[in-house]
PDB file of C-alpha atoms in Angstrom:
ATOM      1  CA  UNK A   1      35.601 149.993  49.723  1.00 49.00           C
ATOM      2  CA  UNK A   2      36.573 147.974  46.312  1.00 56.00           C
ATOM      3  CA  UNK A   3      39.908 146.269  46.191  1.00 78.00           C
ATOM      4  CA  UNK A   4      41.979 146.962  43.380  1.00 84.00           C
ATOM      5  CA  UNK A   5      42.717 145.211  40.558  1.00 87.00           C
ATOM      6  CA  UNK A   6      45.500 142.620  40.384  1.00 88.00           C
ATOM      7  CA  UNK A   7      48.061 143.874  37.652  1.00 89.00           C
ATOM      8  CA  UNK A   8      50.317 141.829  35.113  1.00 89.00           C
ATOM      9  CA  UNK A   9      53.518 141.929  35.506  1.00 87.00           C
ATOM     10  CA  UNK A  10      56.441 142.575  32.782  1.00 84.00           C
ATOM     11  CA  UNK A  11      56.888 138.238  33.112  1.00 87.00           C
ATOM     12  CA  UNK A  12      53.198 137.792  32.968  1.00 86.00           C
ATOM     13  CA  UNK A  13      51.924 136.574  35.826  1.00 86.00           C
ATOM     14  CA  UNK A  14      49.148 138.161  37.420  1.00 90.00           C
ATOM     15  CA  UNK A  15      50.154 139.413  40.892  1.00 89.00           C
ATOM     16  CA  UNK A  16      47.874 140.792  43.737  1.00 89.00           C
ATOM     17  CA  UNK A  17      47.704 144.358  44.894  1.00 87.00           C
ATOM     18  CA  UNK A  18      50.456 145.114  46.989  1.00 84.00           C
ATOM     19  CA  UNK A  19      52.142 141.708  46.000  1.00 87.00           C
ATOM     20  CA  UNK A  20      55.454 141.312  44.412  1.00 86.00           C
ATOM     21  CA  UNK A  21      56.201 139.321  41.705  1.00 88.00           C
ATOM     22  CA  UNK A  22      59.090 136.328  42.044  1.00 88.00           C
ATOM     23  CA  UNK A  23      60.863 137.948  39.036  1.00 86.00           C
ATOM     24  CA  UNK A  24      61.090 141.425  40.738  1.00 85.00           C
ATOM     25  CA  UNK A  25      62.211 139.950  43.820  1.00 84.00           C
ATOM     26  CA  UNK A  26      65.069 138.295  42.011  1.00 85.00           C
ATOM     27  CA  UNK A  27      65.816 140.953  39.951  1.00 83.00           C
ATOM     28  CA  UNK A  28      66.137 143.330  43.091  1.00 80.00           C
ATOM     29  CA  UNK A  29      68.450 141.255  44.822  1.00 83.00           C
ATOM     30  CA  UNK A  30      70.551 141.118  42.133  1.00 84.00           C
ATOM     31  CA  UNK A  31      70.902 144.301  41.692  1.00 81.00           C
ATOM     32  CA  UNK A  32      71.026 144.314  45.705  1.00 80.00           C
ATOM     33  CA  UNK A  33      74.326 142.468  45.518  1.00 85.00           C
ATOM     34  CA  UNK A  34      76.075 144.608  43.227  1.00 87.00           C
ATOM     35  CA  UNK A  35      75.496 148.352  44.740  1.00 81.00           C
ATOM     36  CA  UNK A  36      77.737 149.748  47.073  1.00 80.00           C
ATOM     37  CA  UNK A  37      76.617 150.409  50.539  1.00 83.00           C
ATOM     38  CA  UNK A  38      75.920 153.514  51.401  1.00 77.00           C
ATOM     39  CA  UNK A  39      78.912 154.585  53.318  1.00 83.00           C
ATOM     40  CA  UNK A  40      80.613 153.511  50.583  1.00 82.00           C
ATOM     41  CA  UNK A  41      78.037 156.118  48.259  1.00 78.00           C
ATOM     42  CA  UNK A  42      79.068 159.008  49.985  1.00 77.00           C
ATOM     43  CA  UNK A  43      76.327 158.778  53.385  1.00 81.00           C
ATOM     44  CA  UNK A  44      78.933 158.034  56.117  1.00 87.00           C
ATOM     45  CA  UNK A  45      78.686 159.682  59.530  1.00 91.00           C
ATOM     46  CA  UNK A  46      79.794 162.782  58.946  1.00 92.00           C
ATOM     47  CA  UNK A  47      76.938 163.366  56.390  1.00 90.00           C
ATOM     48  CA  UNK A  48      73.974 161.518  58.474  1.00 92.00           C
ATOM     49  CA  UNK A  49      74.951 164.006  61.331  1.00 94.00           C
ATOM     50  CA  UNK A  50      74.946 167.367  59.082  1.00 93.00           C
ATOM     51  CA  UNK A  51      72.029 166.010  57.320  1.00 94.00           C
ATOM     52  CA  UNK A  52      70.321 165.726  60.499  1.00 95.00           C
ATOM     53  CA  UNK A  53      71.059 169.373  61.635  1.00 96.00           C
ATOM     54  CA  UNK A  54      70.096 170.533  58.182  1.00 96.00           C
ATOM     55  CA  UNK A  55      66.398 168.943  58.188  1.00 96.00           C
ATOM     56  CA  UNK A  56      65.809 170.273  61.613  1.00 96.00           C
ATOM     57  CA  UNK A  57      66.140 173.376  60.411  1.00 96.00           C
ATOM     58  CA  UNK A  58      64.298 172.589  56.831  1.00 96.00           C
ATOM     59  CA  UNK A  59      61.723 170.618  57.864  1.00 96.00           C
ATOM     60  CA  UNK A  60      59.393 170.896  55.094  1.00 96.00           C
ATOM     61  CA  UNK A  61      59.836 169.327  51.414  1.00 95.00           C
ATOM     62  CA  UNK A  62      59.477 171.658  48.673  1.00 90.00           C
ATOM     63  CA  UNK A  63      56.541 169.882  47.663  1.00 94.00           C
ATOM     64  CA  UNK A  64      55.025 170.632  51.030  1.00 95.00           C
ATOM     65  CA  UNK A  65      55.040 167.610  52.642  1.00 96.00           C
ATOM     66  CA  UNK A  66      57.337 166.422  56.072  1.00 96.00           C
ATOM     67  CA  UNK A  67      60.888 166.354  54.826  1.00 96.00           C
ATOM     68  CA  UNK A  68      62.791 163.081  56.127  1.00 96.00           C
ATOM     69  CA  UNK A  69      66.211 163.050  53.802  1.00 94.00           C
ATOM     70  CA  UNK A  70      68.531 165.253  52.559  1.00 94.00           C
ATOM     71  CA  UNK A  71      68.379 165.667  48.633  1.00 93.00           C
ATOM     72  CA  UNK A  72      71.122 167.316  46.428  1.00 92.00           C
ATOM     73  CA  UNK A  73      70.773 169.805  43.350  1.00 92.00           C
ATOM     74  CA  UNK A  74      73.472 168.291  41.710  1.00 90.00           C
ATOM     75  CA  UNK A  75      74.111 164.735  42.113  1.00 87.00           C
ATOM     76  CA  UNK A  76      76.918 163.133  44.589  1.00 84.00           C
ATOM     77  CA  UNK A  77      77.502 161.177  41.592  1.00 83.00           C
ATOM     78  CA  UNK A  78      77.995 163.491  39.190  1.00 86.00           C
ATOM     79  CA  UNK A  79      79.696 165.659  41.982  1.00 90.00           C
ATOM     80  CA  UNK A  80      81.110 164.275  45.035  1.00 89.00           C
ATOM     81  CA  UNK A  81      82.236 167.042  46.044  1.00 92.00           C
ATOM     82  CA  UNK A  82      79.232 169.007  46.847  1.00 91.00           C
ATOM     83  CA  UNK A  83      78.648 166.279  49.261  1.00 89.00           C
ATOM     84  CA  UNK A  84      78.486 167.868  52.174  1.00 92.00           C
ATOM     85  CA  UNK A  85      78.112 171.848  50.701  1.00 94.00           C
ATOM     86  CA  UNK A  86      74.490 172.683  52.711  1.00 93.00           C
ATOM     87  CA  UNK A  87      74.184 175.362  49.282  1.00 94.00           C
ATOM     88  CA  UNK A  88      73.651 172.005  47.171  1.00 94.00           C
ATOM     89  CA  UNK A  89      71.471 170.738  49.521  1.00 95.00           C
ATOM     90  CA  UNK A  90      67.627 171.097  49.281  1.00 94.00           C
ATOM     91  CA  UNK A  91      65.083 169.012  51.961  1.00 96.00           C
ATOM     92  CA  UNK A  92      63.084 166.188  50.997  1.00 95.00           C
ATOM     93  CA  UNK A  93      60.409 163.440  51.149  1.00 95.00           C
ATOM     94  CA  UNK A  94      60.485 160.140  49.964  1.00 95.00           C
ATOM     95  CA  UNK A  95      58.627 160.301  46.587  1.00 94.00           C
ATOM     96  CA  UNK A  96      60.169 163.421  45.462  1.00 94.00           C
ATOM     97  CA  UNK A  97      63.575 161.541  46.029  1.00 93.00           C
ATOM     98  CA  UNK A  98      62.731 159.305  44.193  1.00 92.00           C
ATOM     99  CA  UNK A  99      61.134 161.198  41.553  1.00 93.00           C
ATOM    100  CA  UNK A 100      65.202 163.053  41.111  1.00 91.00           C
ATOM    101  CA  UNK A 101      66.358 159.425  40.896  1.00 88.00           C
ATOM    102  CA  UNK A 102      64.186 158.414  37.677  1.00 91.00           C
ATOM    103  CA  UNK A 103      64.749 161.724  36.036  1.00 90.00           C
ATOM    104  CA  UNK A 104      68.812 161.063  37.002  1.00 87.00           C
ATOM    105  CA  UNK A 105      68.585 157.776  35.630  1.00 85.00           C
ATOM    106  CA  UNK A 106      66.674 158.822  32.278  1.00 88.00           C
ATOM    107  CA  UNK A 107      69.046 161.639  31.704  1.00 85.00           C
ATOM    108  CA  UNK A 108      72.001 159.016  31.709  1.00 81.00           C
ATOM    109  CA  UNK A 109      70.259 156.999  29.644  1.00 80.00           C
ATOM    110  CA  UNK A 110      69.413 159.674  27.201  1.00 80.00           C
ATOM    111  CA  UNK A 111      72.706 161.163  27.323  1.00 78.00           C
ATOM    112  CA  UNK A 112      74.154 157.525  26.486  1.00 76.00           C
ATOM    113  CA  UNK A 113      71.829 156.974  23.740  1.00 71.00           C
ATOM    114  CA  UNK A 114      72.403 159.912  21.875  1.00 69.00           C
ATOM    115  CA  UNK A 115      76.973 159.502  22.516  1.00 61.00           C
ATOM    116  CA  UNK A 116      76.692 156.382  20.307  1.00 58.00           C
ATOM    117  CA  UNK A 117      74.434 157.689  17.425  1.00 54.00           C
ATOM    118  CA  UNK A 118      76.969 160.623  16.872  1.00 54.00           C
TER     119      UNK A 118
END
């Protein structure tokens, strides 16, 4: 079975598959140091329990894969209030998590780029 190819990274080095480069390390922790943890995001006991009871009974991601978190419809950021409302609740696995997350992220980003140019 081939290896694959080493890639370049943004800095240009050339890092090995799998591999990190130093620069996203650092940049990580960075960012690592100014998030809030995650009881402080809204994921405190209360919501890791009901979570929990939710996914037992939804144990399947709508993509079809084995559903390990809980994700929302509408954002706890956007709406912390839904936090814990099973209706805004929907099961998931890892990549489609994180697929929500980029699509979050670009929306804000769109959203911001477009309040300036008005």
């Amino acid at each position: 079975m081939a290896d694959r190819a080493p890639r370049i990274c943004g800095c240009g080095y050339r890092i090995a598959p799998g591999a990190r480069c130093p620069c996203e390390t650092r940049r990580k922790a960075e960012a690592d140091k100014t998030r809030p943890s995650a009881r402080e995001r809204g994921y405190d006991t209360e919501y890791q329990r009901a979570a929990a009871t939710f996914l037992l009974s939804h144990p399947v991601c709508t993509c079809g894969r084995p559903a390990v978190l809980v994700r929302h419809k509408i954002s706890i950021r956007q709406r912390p209030d839904l936090r814990l409302e099973p209706s805004n609740w929907l099961p998931g696995c890892r990549s489609c998590n994180a697929r929500d997350v980029q699509r979050e992220r670009r929306d804000k980003k769109r959203a911001s780029a477009t309040s300036w140019a008005r």
